CSV table of C-alpha atoms in Angstrom, one decimal:
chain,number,residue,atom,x,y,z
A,611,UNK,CA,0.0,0.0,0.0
A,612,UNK,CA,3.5,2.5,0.6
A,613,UNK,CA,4.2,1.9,-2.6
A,614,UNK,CA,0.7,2.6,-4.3
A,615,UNK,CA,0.6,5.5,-2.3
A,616,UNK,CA,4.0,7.0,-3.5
A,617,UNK,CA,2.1,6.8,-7.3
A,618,UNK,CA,-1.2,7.4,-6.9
A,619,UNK,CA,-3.4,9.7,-5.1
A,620,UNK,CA,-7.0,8.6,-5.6
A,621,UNK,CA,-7.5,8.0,-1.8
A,622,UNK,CA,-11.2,6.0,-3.2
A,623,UNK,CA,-9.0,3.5,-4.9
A,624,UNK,CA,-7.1,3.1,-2.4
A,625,UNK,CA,-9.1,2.9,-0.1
A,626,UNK,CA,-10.8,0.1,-2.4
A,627,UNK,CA,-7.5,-1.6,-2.7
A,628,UNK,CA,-6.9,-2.0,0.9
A,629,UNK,CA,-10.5,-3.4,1.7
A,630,UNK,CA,-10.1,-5.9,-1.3
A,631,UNK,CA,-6.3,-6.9,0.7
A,632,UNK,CA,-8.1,-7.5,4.0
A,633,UNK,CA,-11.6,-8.8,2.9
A,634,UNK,CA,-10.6,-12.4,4.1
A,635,UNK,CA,-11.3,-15.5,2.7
A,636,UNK,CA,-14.5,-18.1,3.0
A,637,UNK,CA,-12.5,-21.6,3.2
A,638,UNK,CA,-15.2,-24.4,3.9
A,639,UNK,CA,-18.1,-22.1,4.0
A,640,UNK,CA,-16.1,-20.4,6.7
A,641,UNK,CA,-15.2,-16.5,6.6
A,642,UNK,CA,-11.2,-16.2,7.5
A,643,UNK,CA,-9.0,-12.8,7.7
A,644,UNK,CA,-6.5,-12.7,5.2
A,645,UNK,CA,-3.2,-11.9,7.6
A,646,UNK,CA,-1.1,-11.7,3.7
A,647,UNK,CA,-1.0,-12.4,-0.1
A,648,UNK,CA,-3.8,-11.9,-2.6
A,649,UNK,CA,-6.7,-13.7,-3.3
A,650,UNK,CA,-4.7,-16.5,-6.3
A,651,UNK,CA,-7.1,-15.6,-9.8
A,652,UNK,CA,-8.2,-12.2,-8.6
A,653,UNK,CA,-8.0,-9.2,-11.4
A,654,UNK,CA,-6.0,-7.5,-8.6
A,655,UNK,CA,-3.2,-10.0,-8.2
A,656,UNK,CA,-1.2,-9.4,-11.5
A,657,UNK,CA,-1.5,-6.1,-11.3
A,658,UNK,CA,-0.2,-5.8,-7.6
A,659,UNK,CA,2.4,-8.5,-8.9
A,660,UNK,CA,3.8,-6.3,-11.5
A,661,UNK,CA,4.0,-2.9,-9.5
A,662,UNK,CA,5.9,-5.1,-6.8
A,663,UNK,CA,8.3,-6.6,-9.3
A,664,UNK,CA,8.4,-3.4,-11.6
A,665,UNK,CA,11.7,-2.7,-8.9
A,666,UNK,CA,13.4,-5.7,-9.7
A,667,UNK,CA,12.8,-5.1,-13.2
A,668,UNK,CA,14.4,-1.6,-12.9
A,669,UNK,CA,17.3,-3.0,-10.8
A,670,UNK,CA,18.0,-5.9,-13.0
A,671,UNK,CA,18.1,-2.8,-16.1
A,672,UNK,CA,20.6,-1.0,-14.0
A,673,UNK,CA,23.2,-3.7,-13.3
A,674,UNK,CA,23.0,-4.0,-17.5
A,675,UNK,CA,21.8,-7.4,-17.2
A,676,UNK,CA,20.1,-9.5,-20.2
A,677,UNK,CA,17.3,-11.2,-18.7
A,678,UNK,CA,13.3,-12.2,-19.2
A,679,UNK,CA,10.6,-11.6,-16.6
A,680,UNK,CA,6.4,-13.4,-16.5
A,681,UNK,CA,4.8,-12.5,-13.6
A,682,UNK,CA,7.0,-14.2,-10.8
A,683,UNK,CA,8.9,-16.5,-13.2
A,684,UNK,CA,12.1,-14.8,-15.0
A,685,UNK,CA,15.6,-15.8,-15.9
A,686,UNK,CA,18.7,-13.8,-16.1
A,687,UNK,CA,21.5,-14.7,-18.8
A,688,UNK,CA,25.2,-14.3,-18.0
A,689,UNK,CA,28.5,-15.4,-19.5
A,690,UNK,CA,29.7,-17.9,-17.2
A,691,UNK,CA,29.1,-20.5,-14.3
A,692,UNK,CA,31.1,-18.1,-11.5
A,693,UNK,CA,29.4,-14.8,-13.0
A,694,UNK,CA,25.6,-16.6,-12.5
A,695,UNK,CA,26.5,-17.7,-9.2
A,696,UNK,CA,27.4,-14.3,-7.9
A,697,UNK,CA,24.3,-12.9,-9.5
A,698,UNK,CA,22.4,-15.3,-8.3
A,699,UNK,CA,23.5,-14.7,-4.6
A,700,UNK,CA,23.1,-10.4,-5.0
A,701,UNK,CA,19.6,-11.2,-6.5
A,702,UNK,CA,18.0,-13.6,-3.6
A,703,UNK,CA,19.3,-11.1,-1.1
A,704,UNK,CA,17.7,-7.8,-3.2
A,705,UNK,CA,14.7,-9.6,-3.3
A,706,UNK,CA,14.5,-10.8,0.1
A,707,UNK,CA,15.6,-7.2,1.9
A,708,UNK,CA,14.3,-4.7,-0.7
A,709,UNK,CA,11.3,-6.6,-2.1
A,710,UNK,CA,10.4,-8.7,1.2
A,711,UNK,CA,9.6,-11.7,-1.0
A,712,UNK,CA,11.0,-15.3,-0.4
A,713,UNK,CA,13.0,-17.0,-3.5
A,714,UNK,CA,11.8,-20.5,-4.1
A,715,UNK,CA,15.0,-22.2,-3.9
A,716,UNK,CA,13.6,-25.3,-5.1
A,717,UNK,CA,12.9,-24.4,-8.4
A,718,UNK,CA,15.8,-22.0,-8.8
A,719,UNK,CA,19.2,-22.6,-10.1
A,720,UNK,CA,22.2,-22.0,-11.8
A,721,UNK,CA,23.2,-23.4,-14.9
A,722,UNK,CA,23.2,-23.7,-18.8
A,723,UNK,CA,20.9,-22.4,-21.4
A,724,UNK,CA,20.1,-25.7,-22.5
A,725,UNK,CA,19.0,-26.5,-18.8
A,726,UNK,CA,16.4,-23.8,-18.2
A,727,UNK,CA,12.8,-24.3,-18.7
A,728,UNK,CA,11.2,-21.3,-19.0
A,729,UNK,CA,7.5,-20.8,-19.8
A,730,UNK,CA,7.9,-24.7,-21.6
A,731,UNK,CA,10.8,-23.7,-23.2
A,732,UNK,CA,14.4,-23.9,-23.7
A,733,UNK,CA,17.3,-24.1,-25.9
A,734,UNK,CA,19.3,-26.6,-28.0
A,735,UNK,CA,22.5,-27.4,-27.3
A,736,UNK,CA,24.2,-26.8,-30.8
A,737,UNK,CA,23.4,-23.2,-31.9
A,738,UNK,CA,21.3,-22.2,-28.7
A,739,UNK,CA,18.0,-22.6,-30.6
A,740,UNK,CA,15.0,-21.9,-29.1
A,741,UNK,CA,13.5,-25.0,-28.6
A,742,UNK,CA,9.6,-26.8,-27.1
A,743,UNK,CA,10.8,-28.3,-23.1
A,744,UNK,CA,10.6,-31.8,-22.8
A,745,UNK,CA,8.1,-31.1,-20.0
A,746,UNK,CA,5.8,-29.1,-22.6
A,747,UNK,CA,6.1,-31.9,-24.8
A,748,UNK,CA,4.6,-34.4,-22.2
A,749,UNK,CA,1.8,-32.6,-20.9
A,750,UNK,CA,0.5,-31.8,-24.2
A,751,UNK,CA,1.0,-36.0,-25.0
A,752,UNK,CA,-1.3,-36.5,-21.8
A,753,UNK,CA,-4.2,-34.2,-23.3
A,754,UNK,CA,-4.2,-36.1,-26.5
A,755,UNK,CA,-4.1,-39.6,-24.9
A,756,UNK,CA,-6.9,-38.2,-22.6
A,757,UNK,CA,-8.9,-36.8,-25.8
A,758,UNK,CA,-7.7,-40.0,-28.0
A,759,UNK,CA,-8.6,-42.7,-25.6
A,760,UNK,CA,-9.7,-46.1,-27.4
A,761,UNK,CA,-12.8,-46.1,-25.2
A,762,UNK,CA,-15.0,-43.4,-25.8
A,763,UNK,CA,-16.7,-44.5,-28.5
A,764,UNK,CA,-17.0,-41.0,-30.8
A,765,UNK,CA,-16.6,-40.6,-33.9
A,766,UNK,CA,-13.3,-39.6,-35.5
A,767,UNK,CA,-14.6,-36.4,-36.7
A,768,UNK,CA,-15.3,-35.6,-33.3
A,769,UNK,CA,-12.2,-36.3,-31.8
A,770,UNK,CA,-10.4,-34.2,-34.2
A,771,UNK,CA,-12.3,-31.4,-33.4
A,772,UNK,CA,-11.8,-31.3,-29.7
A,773,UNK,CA,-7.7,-32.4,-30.5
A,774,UNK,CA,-8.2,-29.3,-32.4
A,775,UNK,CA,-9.5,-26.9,-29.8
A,776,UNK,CA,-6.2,-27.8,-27.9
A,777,UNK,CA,-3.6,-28.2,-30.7
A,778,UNK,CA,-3.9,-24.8,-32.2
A,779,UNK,CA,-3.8,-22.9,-29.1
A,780,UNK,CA,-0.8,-25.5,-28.2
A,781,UNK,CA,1.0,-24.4,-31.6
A,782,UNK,CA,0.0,-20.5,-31.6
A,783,UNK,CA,1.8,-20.2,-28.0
A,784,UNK,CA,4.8,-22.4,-29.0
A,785,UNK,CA,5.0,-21.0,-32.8
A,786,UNK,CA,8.3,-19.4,-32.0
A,787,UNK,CA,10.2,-22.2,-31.5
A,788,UNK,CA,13.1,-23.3,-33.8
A,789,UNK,CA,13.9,-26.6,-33.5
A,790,UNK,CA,11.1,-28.5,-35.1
A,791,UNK,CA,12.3,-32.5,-35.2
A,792,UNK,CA,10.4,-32.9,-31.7
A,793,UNK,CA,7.3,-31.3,-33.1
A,794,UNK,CA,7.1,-33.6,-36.2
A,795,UNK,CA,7.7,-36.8,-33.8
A,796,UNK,CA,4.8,-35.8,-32.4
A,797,UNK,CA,3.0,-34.9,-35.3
A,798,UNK,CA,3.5,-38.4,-36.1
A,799,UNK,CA,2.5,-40.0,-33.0
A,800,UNK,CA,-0.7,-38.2,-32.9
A,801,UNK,CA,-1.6,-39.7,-36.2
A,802,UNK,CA,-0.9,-42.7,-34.9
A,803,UNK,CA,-3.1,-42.6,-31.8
A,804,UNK,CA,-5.9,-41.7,-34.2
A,805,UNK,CA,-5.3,-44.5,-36.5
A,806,UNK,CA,-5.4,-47.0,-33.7
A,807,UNK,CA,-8.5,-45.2,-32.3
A,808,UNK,CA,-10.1,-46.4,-35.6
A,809,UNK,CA,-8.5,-49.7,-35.7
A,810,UNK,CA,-10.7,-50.1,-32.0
A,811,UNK,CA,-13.5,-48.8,-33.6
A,812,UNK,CA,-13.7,-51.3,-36.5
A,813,UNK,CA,-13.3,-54.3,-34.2
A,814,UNK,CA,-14.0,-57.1,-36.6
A,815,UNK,CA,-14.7,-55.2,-39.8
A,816,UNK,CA,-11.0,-54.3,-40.6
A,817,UNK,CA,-10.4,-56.1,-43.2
A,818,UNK,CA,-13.1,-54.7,-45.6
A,819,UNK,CA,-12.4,-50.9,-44.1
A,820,UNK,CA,-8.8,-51.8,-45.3
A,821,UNK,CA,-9.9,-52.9,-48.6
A,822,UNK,CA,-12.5,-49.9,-49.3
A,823,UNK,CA,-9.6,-47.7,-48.3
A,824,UNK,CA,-7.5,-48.9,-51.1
A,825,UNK,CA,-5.1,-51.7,-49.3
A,826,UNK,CA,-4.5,-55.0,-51.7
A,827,UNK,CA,-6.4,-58.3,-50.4
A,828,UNK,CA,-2.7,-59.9,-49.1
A,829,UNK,CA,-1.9,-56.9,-47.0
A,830,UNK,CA,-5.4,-56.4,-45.2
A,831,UNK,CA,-6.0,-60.0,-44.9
A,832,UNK,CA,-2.3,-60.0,-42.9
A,833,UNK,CA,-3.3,-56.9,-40.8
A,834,UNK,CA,-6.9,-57.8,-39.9
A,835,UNK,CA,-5.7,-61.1,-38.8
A,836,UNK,CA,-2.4,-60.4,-37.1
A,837,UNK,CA,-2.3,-61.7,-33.7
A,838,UNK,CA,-0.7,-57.9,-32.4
A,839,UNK,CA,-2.4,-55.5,-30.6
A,840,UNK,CA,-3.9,-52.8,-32.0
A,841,UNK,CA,-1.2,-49.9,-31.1
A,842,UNK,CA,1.4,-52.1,-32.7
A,843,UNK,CA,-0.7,-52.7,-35.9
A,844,UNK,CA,-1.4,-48.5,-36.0
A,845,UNK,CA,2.3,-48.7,-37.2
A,846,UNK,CA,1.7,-51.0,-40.0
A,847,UNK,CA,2.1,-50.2,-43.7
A,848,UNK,CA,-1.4,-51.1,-44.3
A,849,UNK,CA,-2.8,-48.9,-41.6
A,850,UNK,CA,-0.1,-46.0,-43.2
A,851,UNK,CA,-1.9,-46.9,-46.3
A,852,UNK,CA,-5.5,-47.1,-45.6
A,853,UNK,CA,-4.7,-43.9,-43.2
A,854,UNK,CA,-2.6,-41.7,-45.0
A,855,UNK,CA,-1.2,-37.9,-43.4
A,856,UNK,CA,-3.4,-36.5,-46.1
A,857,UNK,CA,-6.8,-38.4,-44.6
A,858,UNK,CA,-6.4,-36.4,-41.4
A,859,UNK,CA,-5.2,-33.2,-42.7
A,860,UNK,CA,-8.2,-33.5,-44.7
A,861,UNK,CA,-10.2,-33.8,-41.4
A,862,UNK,CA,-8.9,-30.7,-39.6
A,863,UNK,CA,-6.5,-31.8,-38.3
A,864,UNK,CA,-3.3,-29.1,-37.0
A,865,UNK,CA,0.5,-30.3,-38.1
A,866,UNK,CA,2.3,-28.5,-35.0
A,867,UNK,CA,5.8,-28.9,-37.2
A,868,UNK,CA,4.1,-27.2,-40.6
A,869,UNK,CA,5.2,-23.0,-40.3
């Protein structure tokens, strides 16, 4: 409140601002006083946020330092192991005396570029690359297996339209990223979750969906009556056939690697 008080002078908002800091909170249908922090999801926290961390922006500016700040998250770049390390120490003990805000030692660090994760991303070794975290990677592979799963029963249509939903906004936040090999393994993997998805669905009926989607009699006779499991047949040629990139594409589906 000191420090919105040194920059503004609307004694109503203020005012309003301090009520909204000590309203409490209702845990369990239970009203409790709020004794410190912000209400987490309010309108008011980022803002309050950023005016508190506006001074280590300022002091991070004045020590010429390259670095990159979201909300509480930021890194700092520096030439060399011994030079991070002594930043590192100056920084946690600016932040804890002139900021009065705890460093979460835990998920800070010293270290390479290629080491970071920052916002789900990072950088390649060779070149320094901007490059999709491994971390990313996986929890967008948990949403599609979620979305893809062999038993819901929908149609394929469907399920492209809700992978959809999630892939674009998935590619539109990650579109900067320069290494792309990762992105078109996974392009490939999602095809082939939806390919098995339809294997499931066809249960006893794949050889003639094999043969009305142009496989030769040999090949879908093999397939249909291969004693495999379905996820290993998705990887077949006749399944690549009968299944082609082009058949999805053609169904809305995003390619995350395609700029």
């Amino acid at each position: 409140m000191s420090r919105l008080k040194a920059q503004q002078e609307d004694v109503s908002l203020l005012r309003l601002i301090n009520r909204y800091l000590k309203a409490g909170v209702c845990i369990n249908g239970i009203k409790q006083a709020s004794t410190k922090g912000v209400p987490q999801g309010g309108p008011l926290s980022p803002i309050l946020s950023n005016i508190v961390l506006n001074n280590l922006d300022w002091e991070l500016e004045k020590r010429n330092l390259t670095f990159a700040r979201y909300a509480d998250d930021f890194v700092v770049f520096v030439k060399s192991q011994r030079a991070g390390e002594r930043v590192m120490k100056s920084l946690k003990r600016f932040i804890g005396e002139s900021l009065r805000l705890t460093v979460n030692t835990q998920k800070s660090g010293v270290g390479r570029p290629w080491e970071c994760n920052f916002l789900g991303f990072t950088f390649s070794r060779r070149g320094l690359k901007v490059k999709v975290s491994d971390k990313a990677l996986a929890k967008l592979k948990a949403t599609v297996k979620q979305l893809s799963r062999r038993t819901r029963g929908h149609s394929i249509t469907r399920i492209i339209a809700e992978l959809r939903k999630s892939l674009l906004g998935w590619k539109a936040y990650f579109n900067i990223a320069e290494i792309l090999s990762p992105l078109r393994d996974l392009d490939k993997w999602i095809r082939r979750r939806l390919r098995c998805y339809l294997l499931k669905q066809w249960g006893g009926k794949g050889y003639r969906m094999l043969r009305r989607l142009g496989v030769d009699r040999f090949l879908a006779w093999n397939t249909a009556k291969s004693a495999h499991g379905v996820w290993r047949l998705s990887g077949s040629p006749a399944l690549t056939k009968a299944l082609p990139n082009r058949y999805f594409r053609n169904l809305g589906l995003p390619e995350l690697a395609v700029r």
